[in-house]
């Protein structure tokens, strides 16, 4: 029987809403009370361990990854054997009570390390797509599901998107220069991964141990302007959410040897220093394999070249690139990288 460990690869769900009352946009979904958020997470099978907010959005570190709540957008990302898609109906319910209507849905994930451990509907991408098709409202009529391949049969990028016919621009990220970047890393450097283990009986809280890991590893240098909410799990593992005005970033680490995994996600602009961000992330984890998925409103070859040029000098060679178009003009680019030399 195959040995199973903790599933690091996350499932990610993004729901966008709209409403006719401009006053709603001031807080919108942020009006959902904490007890209701806990009920949603109970259906998913995770809990809140730490939280922070600013004038733009609220960020929650979860027992399995992260939740971001904007006035008209929710992003929830969970790892392990959570049942993420079970959050959709309760979230729509709470949003409708606030006068908000769902106008788009996006679900993404990589290839699970332990696919046979996943509960329904995450038992296969076909099951997930069927569940999504049956769950989201009919006004989201422009739908597409895609499995984006790489040269490795064990590593693909799974995407499902659905949009309504009416275009709504409630967010600055409708700007063509803005993109979402999702990085997945496996086979982390053994020495660097040890930094995400706590010392037995260290007497620290998850928050204080997390802050120590953030500084020890240099995670705080990825974006020095970000307000960081971090948490270290016992005996190992780490999560953080970063807030920089209305843009978020998040990191999750499963450091155990044999199934080590780390992810980094952020919203950025093509005008940002993406080279600095990528180099810092690679230097912190030194992965054996890495994928970068970017979602934006157009194909930006110059930005993709910058990404490759940023990581190749650090020993990661670009092995594949897949591009696909989705409803509402979204373009997803999935790139995979592999270390040129492996440590024995």
Coordinates of N, CA and C in Angstrom, one line a residue, residues 87-296:
X87 N -17.7 25.2 0.0 CA -17.9 26.5 0.5 C -18.7 27.4 -0.4
X88 N -18.9 26.9 -1.7 CA -19.6 27.8 -2.7 C -21.0 28.2 -2.3
X89 N -21.8 27.2 -2.0 CA -23.2 27.5 -1.7 C -23.4 28.4 -0.5
X90 N -22.8 28.1 0.7 CA -22.9 29.0 1.8 C -22.4 30.4 1.5
X91 N -21.3 30.6 0.7 CA -20.8 31.9 0.4 C -21.8 32.7 -0.5
X92 N -22.4 32.0 -1.4 CA -23.4 32.6 -2.3 C -24.6 33.1 -1.4
X93 N -24.9 32.2 -0.5 CA -26.1 32.5 0.4 C -25.8 33.8 1.2
X94 N -24.7 33.9 1.8 CA -24.3 35.1 2.6 C -24.2 36.3 1.8
X95 N -23.7 36.1 0.6 CA -23.5 37.3 -0.4 C -24.9 37.8 -0.8
X96 N -25.8 36.9 -1.1 CA -27.2 37.2 -1.6 C -27.9 38.0 -0.5
X97 N -27.7 37.7 0.8 CA -28.3 38.4 1.9 C -27.8 39.8 2.0
X98 N -26.6 40.1 1.4 CA -26.0 41.4 1.4 C -26.3 42.2 0.1
X99 N -27.2 41.6 -0.7 CA -27.5 42.2 -2.0 C -26.5 42.1 -3.1
X100 N -25.7 41.0 -3.0 CA -24.6 40.8 -4.0 C -24.9 39.5 -4.7
X101 N -24.6 39.5 -6.0 CA -24.9 38.4 -6.9 C -23.6 37.9 -7.5
X102 N -23.4 36.6 -7.6 CA -22.2 36.0 -8.1 C -22.1 36.3 -9.6
X103 N -20.9 36.8 -10.1 CA -20.8 37.1 -11.5 C -19.6 36.3 -12.1
X104 N -18.7 35.8 -11.3 CA -17.6 34.9 -11.9 C -17.1 34.0 -10.9
X105 N -16.6 32.9 -11.4 CA -16.0 31.8 -10.5 C -14.8 31.3 -11.2
X106 N -13.7 31.1 -10.4 CA -12.5 30.5 -11.0 C -12.0 29.5 -10.0
X107 N -11.7 28.2 -10.4 CA -11.2 27.2 -9.6 C -9.9 26.7 -10.3
X108 N -8.8 26.6 -9.5 CA -7.5 26.2 -10.0 C -6.8 25.2 -9.0
X109 N -6.0 24.3 -9.5 CA -5.2 23.5 -8.7 C -4.1 22.8 -9.5
X110 N -3.0 22.4 -8.9 CA -2.0 21.5 -9.5 C -2.5 20.1 -9.5
X111 N -1.5 19.2 -9.6 CA -1.7 17.7 -9.5 C -1.4 17.3 -8.1
X112 N -2.3 16.6 -7.5 CA -2.1 16.2 -6.1 C -1.0 15.2 -6.0
X113 N -0.2 15.3 -4.9 CA 0.8 14.3 -4.6 C 0.2 13.0 -4.2
X114 N -0.9 13.1 -3.5 CA -1.6 11.9 -3.0 C -3.1 11.9 -3.4
X115 N -3.3 11.8 -4.7 CA -4.7 11.9 -5.3 C -5.7 10.9 -4.7
X116 N -5.2 9.7 -4.3 CA -6.2 8.7 -3.8 C -6.7 9.0 -2.4
X117 N -6.0 10.0 -1.7 CA -6.5 10.4 -0.4 C -7.5 11.5 -0.4
X118 N -7.8 12.1 -1.5 CA -8.8 13.2 -1.6 C -10.2 12.7 -1.5
X119 N -11.0 13.5 -0.7 CA -12.5 13.1 -0.6 C -13.2 13.7 -1.8
X120 N -14.4 13.1 -2.0 CA -15.3 13.7 -3.0 C -15.7 15.1 -2.7
X121 N -15.8 16.0 -3.7 CA -15.7 15.9 -5.1 C -14.3 16.0 -5.7
X122 N -13.3 16.0 -4.8 CA -11.9 16.2 -5.3 C -11.2 14.9 -5.7
X123 N -12.0 13.9 -5.9 CA -11.4 12.6 -6.3 C -10.9 12.6 -7.7
X124 N -11.4 13.5 -8.5 CA -10.8 13.7 -9.9 C -11.3 15.0 -10.4
X125 N -10.6 15.5 -11.4 CA -11.0 16.8 -12.0 C -12.4 16.7 -12.6
X126 N -12.7 15.6 -13.2 CA -14.0 15.4 -13.8 C -15.1 15.6 -12.7
X127 N -14.9 15.0 -11.5 CA -15.8 15.1 -10.5 C -15.9 16.5 -10.0
X128 N -14.8 17.2 -9.9 CA -14.8 18.6 -9.5 C -15.6 19.5 -10.5
X129 N -15.4 19.3 -11.8 CA -16.1 20.1 -12.8 C -17.6 19.8 -12.7
X130 N -17.9 18.6 -12.6 CA -19.4 18.2 -12.5 C -20.0 18.9 -11.3
X131 N -19.3 18.8 -10.2 CA -19.8 19.5 -8.9 C -20.0 21.0 -9.1
X132 N -18.9 21.6 -9.8 CA -19.0 23.1 -10.0 C -20.2 23.4 -11.0
X133 N -20.3 22.6 -12.1 CA -21.4 22.9 -13.0 C -22.7 22.8 -12.4
X134 N -22.9 21.9 -11.4 CA -24.2 21.7 -10.8 C -24.4 22.7 -9.6
X135 N -23.4 23.3 -9.1 CA -23.5 24.2 -8.0 C -23.6 25.6 -8.3
X136 N -22.9 26.1 -9.2 CA -22.9 27.6 -9.5 C -24.2 27.9 -10.3
X137 N -24.7 29.1 -10.1 CA -26.0 29.5 -10.7 C -25.9 29.6 -12.2
X138 N -27.1 29.5 -12.8 CA -27.1 29.5 -14.3 C -26.7 30.8 -15.0
X139 N -26.8 31.9 -14.3 CA -26.4 33.2 -14.9 C -24.9 33.2 -15.3
X140 N -24.1 32.3 -14.7 CA -22.7 32.1 -15.1 C -22.7 31.1 -16.3
X141 N -23.0 31.6 -17.4 CA -23.3 30.8 -18.6 C -22.1 30.5 -19.5
X142 N -21.0 31.3 -19.3 CA -19.8 31.2 -20.1 C -18.8 30.4 -19.3
X143 N -18.7 29.1 -19.6 CA -17.9 28.2 -18.8 C -16.8 27.4 -19.6
X144 N -15.7 27.1 -18.9 CA -14.7 26.3 -19.6 C -13.9 25.6 -18.5
X145 N -13.6 24.3 -18.8 CA -12.7 23.5 -18.0 C -11.5 23.1 -18.8
X146 N -10.3 23.1 -18.2 CA -9.1 22.7 -19.0 C -8.1 22.1 -18.1
X147 N -7.4 21.1 -18.6 CA -6.2 20.5 -17.9 C -5.0 20.9 -18.8
X148 N -4.2 21.8 -18.3 CA -3.0 22.3 -19.0 C -1.8 21.4 -18.7
X149 N -1.2 20.8 -19.8 CA -0.2 19.8 -19.6 C 1.2 20.4 -19.4
X150 N 2.1 19.5 -18.9 CA 3.5 19.8 -19.0 C 4.2 18.6 -19.5
X151 N 5.6 18.7 -19.6 CA 6.3 17.5 -20.1 C 6.3 16.3 -19.1
X152 N 5.9 16.6 -17.9 CA 5.8 15.5 -16.9 C 4.3 15.1 -16.8
X153 N 4.0 13.8 -17.0 CA 2.6 13.4 -16.9 C 2.0 13.5 -15.5
X154 N 2.9 13.7 -14.5 CA 2.4 13.8 -13.1 C 2.1 15.2 -12.7
X155 N 2.3 16.2 -13.6 CA 2.2 17.6 -13.2 C 1.4 18.3 -14.3
X156 N 0.2 18.6 -13.9 CA -0.7 19.4 -14.8 C -1.4 20.6 -14.0
X157 N -1.9 21.5 -14.7 CA -2.6 22.6 -14.1 C -4.1 22.6 -14.5
X158 N -4.9 22.5 -13.5 CA -6.4 22.3 -13.7 C -7.1 23.6 -13.5
X159 N -7.9 24.0 -14.5 CA -8.6 25.3 -14.4 C -10.1 25.2 -14.8
X160 N -10.9 25.7 -14.0 CA -12.3 25.9 -14.4 C -12.7 27.3 -14.2
X161 N -13.3 28.0 -15.2 CA -13.8 29.3 -15.0 C -15.3 29.4 -15.5
X162 N -16.0 30.3 -14.9 CA -17.4 30.6 -15.3 C -17.7 32.1 -15.1
X163 N -18.3 32.7 -16.1 CA -18.6 34.1 -16.1 C -20.1 34.4 -16.5
X164 N -20.6 35.4 -16.0 CA -22.0 35.8 -16.5 C -21.8 36.6 -17.8
X165 N -22.9 36.9 -18.5 CA -22.8 37.6 -19.8 C -22.5 39.1 -19.5
X166 N -22.9 39.6 -18.4 CA -22.7 41.1 -18.1 C -21.3 41.3 -17.5
X167 N -20.5 42.2 -18.0 CA -19.2 42.5 -17.4 C -19.3 43.5 -16.3
X168 N -18.7 43.2 -15.2 CA -18.7 44.0 -14.0 C -17.3 44.4 -13.6
X169 N -17.0 45.6 -13.4 CA -15.6 46.1 -13.0 C -15.7 46.7 -11.7
X170 N -15.7 45.8 -10.7 CA -15.7 46.3 -9.3 C -14.3 46.4 -8.7
X171 N -13.3 45.9 -9.4 CA -12.0 45.8 -8.8 C -10.9 46.4 -9.7
X172 N -9.8 46.8 -9.1 CA -8.7 47.3 -9.9 C -8.1 46.3 -10.7
X173 N -8.3 45.0 -10.3 CA -7.6 43.9 -11.1 C -8.2 43.6 -12.4
X174 N -9.2 44.4 -12.8 CA -9.7 44.3 -14.2 C -8.7 45.0 -15.1
X175 N -7.7 45.7 -14.6 CA -6.7 46.4 -15.3 C -5.9 45.3 -16.1
X176 N -5.6 45.6 -17.4 CA -4.9 44.6 -18.2 C -3.4 44.4 -17.7
X177 N -2.9 45.3 -16.9 CA -1.5 45.2 -16.5 C -1.4 44.3 -15.2
X178 N -2.5 43.9 -14.6 CA -2.5 43.2 -13.4 C -2.7 41.7 -13.6
X179 N -1.9 40.9 -12.9 CA -2.0 39.4 -13.0 C -2.0 38.7 -11.7
X180 N -2.5 37.5 -11.6 CA -2.3 36.6 -10.5 C -1.3 35.6 -10.8
X181 N -0.3 35.4 -9.9 CA 0.7 34.4 -10.1 C 0.7 33.4 -9.0
X182 N 0.6 32.1 -9.4 CA 0.5 31.0 -8.5 C 1.8 30.1 -8.7
X183 N 2.6 30.0 -7.7 CA 3.8 29.2 -7.8 C 3.7 28.0 -6.9
X184 N 4.0 26.8 -7.5 CA 4.0 25.5 -6.7 C 5.4 24.9 -6.8
X185 N 6.0 24.6 -5.6 CA 7.3 24.0 -5.6 C 7.4 22.7 -4.8
X186 N 8.1 21.7 -5.4 CA 8.3 20.5 -4.7 C 9.8 20.2 -4.6
X187 N 10.1 19.1 -3.8 CA 11.5 18.7 -3.6 C 12.3 19.9 -3.1
X188 N 11.9 20.4 -2.0 CA 12.6 21.6 -1.4 C 14.0 21.2 -0.9
X189 N 14.9 22.1 -0.9 CA 16.2 21.9 -0.4 C 16.1 21.5 1.1
X190 N 16.8 20.3 1.4 CA 16.6 19.7 2.7 C 17.0 20.7 3.9
X191 N 18.1 21.4 3.7 CA 18.6 22.3 4.7 C 17.7 23.5 4.9
X192 N 17.2 24.1 3.8 CA 16.3 25.2 3.9 C 15.0 24.8 4.4
X193 N 14.5 23.6 4.1 CA 13.2 23.1 4.6 C 13.2 22.9 6.1
X194 N 14.4 22.6 6.7 CA 14.5 22.4 8.1 C 14.2 23.7 8.9
X195 N 14.3 24.9 8.2 CA 13.9 26.1 8.9 C 12.5 26.2 9.2
X196 N 11.6 25.4 8.6 CA 10.2 25.4 8.8 C 9.7 24.3 9.8
X197 N 10.7 23.8 10.6 CA 10.4 22.9 11.7 C 10.6 23.6 13.0
X198 N 9.7 23.4 13.9 CA 9.9 24.1 15.3 C 10.7 23.2 16.2
X199 N 11.4 23.8 17.1 CA 12.2 23.0 18.1 C 11.2 22.4 19.1
X200 N 11.3 21.2 19.5 CA 10.4 20.6 20.4 C 10.4 21.4 21.7
X201 N 9.2 21.7 22.2 CA 9.0 22.4 23.5 C 9.6 23.8 23.5
X202 N 9.5 24.5 22.3 CA 10.1 25.8 22.3 C 9.3 26.8 23.1
X203 N 8.1 26.5 23.6 CA 7.3 27.4 24.4 C 6.8 28.6 23.7
X204 N 6.8 28.6 22.4 CA 6.3 29.8 21.7 C 4.9 29.5 21.1
X205 N 4.2 30.6 20.9 CA 2.9 30.5 20.2 C 3.1 30.3 18.7
X206 N 2.1 29.9 18.0 CA 2.2 29.8 16.6 C 2.5 31.1 15.9
X207 N 2.0 32.2 16.5 CA 2.3 33.5 15.9 C 3.7 33.9 16.1
X208 N 4.2 33.8 17.3 CA 5.6 34.2 17.6 C 6.6 33.3 16.8
X209 N 6.4 32.0 16.8 CA 7.2 31.1 16.0 C 7.2 31.4 14.5
X210 N 6.0 31.8 14.1 CA 5.8 32.2 12.7 C 6.6 33.4 12.3
X211 N 6.6 34.4 13.2 CA 7.3 35.6 13.0 C 8.8 35.3 12.9
X212 N 9.3 34.4 13.7 CA 10.7 34.1 13.7 C 11.1 33.4 12.4
X213 N 10.2 32.5 11.9 CA 10.5 31.8 10.6 C 10.5 32.8 9.5
X214 N 9.6 33.8 9.5 CA 9.5 34.8 8.5 C 10.8 35.5 8.3
X215 N 11.4 35.9 9.5 CA 12.7 36.7 9.5 C 13.9 35.8 9.2
X216 N 13.9 34.6 9.7 CA 15.0 33.7 9.6 C 15.2 33.2 8.1
X217 N 14.1 33.1 7.4 CA 14.1 32.6 6.0 C 14.3 33.7 5.0
X218 N 14.0 34.9 5.4 CA 14.0 36.0 4.4 C 12.7 36.3 3.7
X219 N 11.6 35.6 4.2 CA 10.3 35.8 3.6 C 9.9 37.3 3.7
X220 N 10.3 37.9 4.8 CA 9.9 39.3 4.9 C 10.6 40.2 3.9
X221 N 11.6 39.7 3.2 CA 12.3 40.5 2.2 C 11.7 40.4 0.8
X222 N 10.7 39.5 0.6 CA 10.1 39.3 -0.7 C 9.4 40.6 -1.1
X223 N 8.6 41.2 -0.2 CA 7.9 42.5 -0.4 C 8.1 43.2 1.0
X224 N 9.1 44.1 1.1 CA 9.3 44.8 2.4 C 8.2 45.7 2.8
X225 N 7.3 46.0 1.8 CA 6.2 47.0 2.1 C 5.0 46.2 2.7
X226 N 5.0 44.9 2.7 CA 3.8 44.1 3.0 C 3.7 44.0 4.5
X227 N 2.4 44.1 5.0 CA 2.1 43.8 6.4 C 1.9 42.3 6.4
X228 N 2.6 41.6 7.3 CA 2.6 40.1 7.2 C 1.9 39.5 8.5
X229 N 1.1 38.6 8.2 CA 0.4 37.8 9.3 C 0.9 36.4 9.1
X230 N 1.7 35.8 10.0 CA 2.3 34.5 9.8 C 2.0 33.6 11.0
X231 N 2.2 32.3 10.7 CA 1.9 31.3 11.7 C 2.7 30.1 11.4
X232 N 3.3 29.5 12.5 CA 4.1 28.3 12.4 C 3.4 27.2 13.1
X233 N 3.2 26.0 12.4 CA 2.5 24.9 13.0 C 3.5 24.0 13.8
X234 N 2.9 23.2 14.6 CA 3.7 22.3 15.4 C 3.4 20.8 15.0
X235 N 4.4 20.0 14.7 CA 5.9 20.3 14.8 C 6.5 21.0 13.6
X236 N 5.8 21.1 12.5 CA 6.4 21.8 11.3 C 5.3 22.3 10.4
X237 N 5.7 23.1 9.5 CA 4.8 23.8 8.6 C 4.6 25.3 8.9
X238 N 4.3 26.0 7.8 CA 4.3 27.5 8.0 C 3.3 28.1 7.0
X239 N 2.6 29.1 7.4 CA 1.7 29.9 6.5 C 1.9 31.4 6.8
X240 N 1.7 32.1 5.7 CA 1.7 33.6 5.9 C 0.8 34.2 4.9
X241 N 0.2 35.4 5.2 CA -0.5 36.2 4.3 C 0.2 37.6 4.4
X242 N 0.4 38.2 3.2 CA 0.9 39.6 3.2 C -0.1 40.5 2.6
X243 N -0.1 41.7 3.1 CA -1.1 42.8 2.6 C -0.3 44.0 2.2
X244 N -0.4 44.4 1.0 CA 0.2 45.6 0.5 C -0.9 46.5 -0.2
X245 N -1.5 47.4 0.5 CA -2.7 48.1 0.1 C -3.7 47.1 -0.3
X246 N -4.2 47.1 -1.6 CA -5.3 46.2 -1.9 C -4.7 44.9 -2.6
X247 N -3.4 44.6 -2.5 CA -2.9 43.4 -3.1 C -2.4 42.5 -2.0
X248 N -2.7 41.2 -2.2 CA -2.3 40.2 -1.2 C -1.1 39.3 -1.8
X249 N -0.5 38.6 -0.8 CA 0.5 37.6 -1.2 C 0.3 36.5 -0.1
X250 N 0.7 35.3 -0.4 CA 0.5 34.2 0.5 C 1.5 33.1 0.3
X251 N 2.0 32.5 1.4 CA 3.0 31.4 1.3 C 2.5 30.3 2.2
X252 N 2.7 29.0 1.7 CA 2.4 27.9 2.6 C 3.4 26.8 2.4
X253 N 3.9 26.2 3.5 CA 5.0 25.3 3.4 C 4.7 24.0 4.1
X254 N 4.9 22.9 3.4 CA 4.9 21.6 4.0 C 6.3 21.0 3.8
X255 N 7.1 21.0 4.9 CA 8.6 20.8 4.7 C 9.0 19.4 4.8
X256 N 8.1 18.4 5.1 CA 8.6 17.0 5.4 C 9.3 16.4 4.1
X257 N 10.4 15.8 4.4 CA 11.2 15.2 3.3 C 10.3 14.0 2.7
X258 N 10.4 13.9 1.4 CA 9.6 12.9 0.7 C 8.4 13.4 0.0
X259 N 7.8 14.5 0.6 CA 6.6 15.1 0.0 C 6.6 16.6 0.3
X260 N 7.9 17.2 0.4 CA 8.0 18.6 0.7 C 7.3 19.4 -0.4
X261 N 6.8 20.5 0.0 CA 6.0 21.4 -0.9 C 6.0 22.8 -0.3
X262 N 6.0 23.8 -1.2 CA 5.8 25.2 -0.8 C 5.1 25.9 -2.0
X263 N 4.2 26.8 -1.6 CA 3.6 27.6 -2.6 C 3.7 29.1 -2.3
X264 N 3.7 29.9 -3.4 CA 3.7 31.4 -3.2 C 2.7 31.9 -4.2
X265 N 1.9 32.8 -3.8 CA 0.9 33.4 -4.7 C 0.8 34.9 -4.4
X266 N 0.6 35.7 -5.5 CA 0.5 37.1 -5.3 C -0.3 37.7 -6.4
X267 N -0.7 38.9 -6.2 CA -1.3 39.7 -7.3 C -0.2 40.7 -7.6
X268 N 0.1 41.0 -8.9 CA 1.1 41.9 -9.2 C 0.8 42.6 -10.5
X269 N 1.7 43.6 -10.8 CA 1.5 44.3 -12.1 C 2.8 44.0 -12.9
X270 N 2.6 44.1 -14.3 CA 3.7 43.9 -15.2 C 4.8 44.9 -14.9
X271 N 4.4 46.0 -14.3 CA 5.4 47.1 -14.0 C 6.2 46.9 -12.7
X272 N 5.7 45.8 -11.9 CA 6.4 45.5 -10.7 C 7.8 44.9 -10.9
X273 N 8.6 44.8 -9.8 CA 9.8 44.1 -10.0 C 9.6 42.6 -9.8
X274 N 9.1 41.9 -10.8 CA 8.7 40.5 -10.7 C 10.0 39.7 -10.6
X275 N 11.1 40.2 -11.1 CA 12.4 39.5 -11.1 C 12.8 39.3 -9.6
X276 N 12.8 40.4 -8.9 CA 13.2 40.3 -7.4 C 12.3 39.3 -6.7
X277 N 11.0 39.4 -6.9 CA 10.1 38.5 -6.2 C 10.4 37.0 -6.5
X278 N 10.6 36.7 -7.8 CA 10.8 35.3 -8.1 C 12.2 34.8 -7.6
X279 N 13.2 35.6 -7.7 CA 14.5 35.2 -7.2 C 14.5 35.0 -5.7
X280 N 13.8 35.8 -5.0 CA 13.7 35.6 -3.5 C 13.0 34.3 -3.2
X281 N 11.9 34.1 -3.9 CA 11.2 32.9 -3.6 C 12.0 31.6 -3.9
X282 N 12.7 31.6 -5.0 CA 13.5 30.4 -5.4 C 14.7 30.3 -4.4
X283 N 15.3 31.4 -4.0 CA 16.4 31.3 -3.0 C 16.0 30.8 -1.6
X284 N 14.7 31.1 -1.3 CA 14.2 30.7 0.1 C 14.0 29.2 0.1
X285 N 13.6 28.6 -1.0 CA 13.2 27.2 -1.0 C 14.1 26.3 -1.9
X286 N 14.8 26.8 -2.9 CA 15.6 26.0 -3.7 C 14.9 24.7 -4.2
X287 N 13.8 24.8 -4.9 CA 13.0 23.6 -5.2 C 13.7 22.7 -6.3
X288 N 13.4 21.4 -6.3 CA 13.8 20.6 -7.5 C 12.9 20.8 -8.7
X289 N 11.6 21.0 -8.4 CA 10.7 21.3 -9.5 C 9.8 22.5 -9.1
X290 N 9.4 23.2 -10.1 CA 8.6 24.4 -9.8 C 7.7 24.7 -11.0
X291 N 6.4 25.1 -10.7 CA 5.6 25.6 -11.8 C 5.1 27.0 -11.4
X292 N 4.9 27.8 -12.5 CA 4.3 29.1 -12.3 C 3.1 29.3 -13.2
X293 N 2.0 29.6 -12.6 CA 0.8 29.8 -13.4 C 0.4 31.3 -13.3
X294 N 0.2 31.9 -14.4 CA -0.2 33.4 -14.4 C -1.5 33.5 -15.1
X295 N -2.4 34.3 -14.4 CA -3.7 34.6 -15.0 C -3.8 36.1 -15.2
X296 N -4.1 36.5 -16.4 CA -4.2 37.9 -16.7 C -5.2 38.1 -17.9

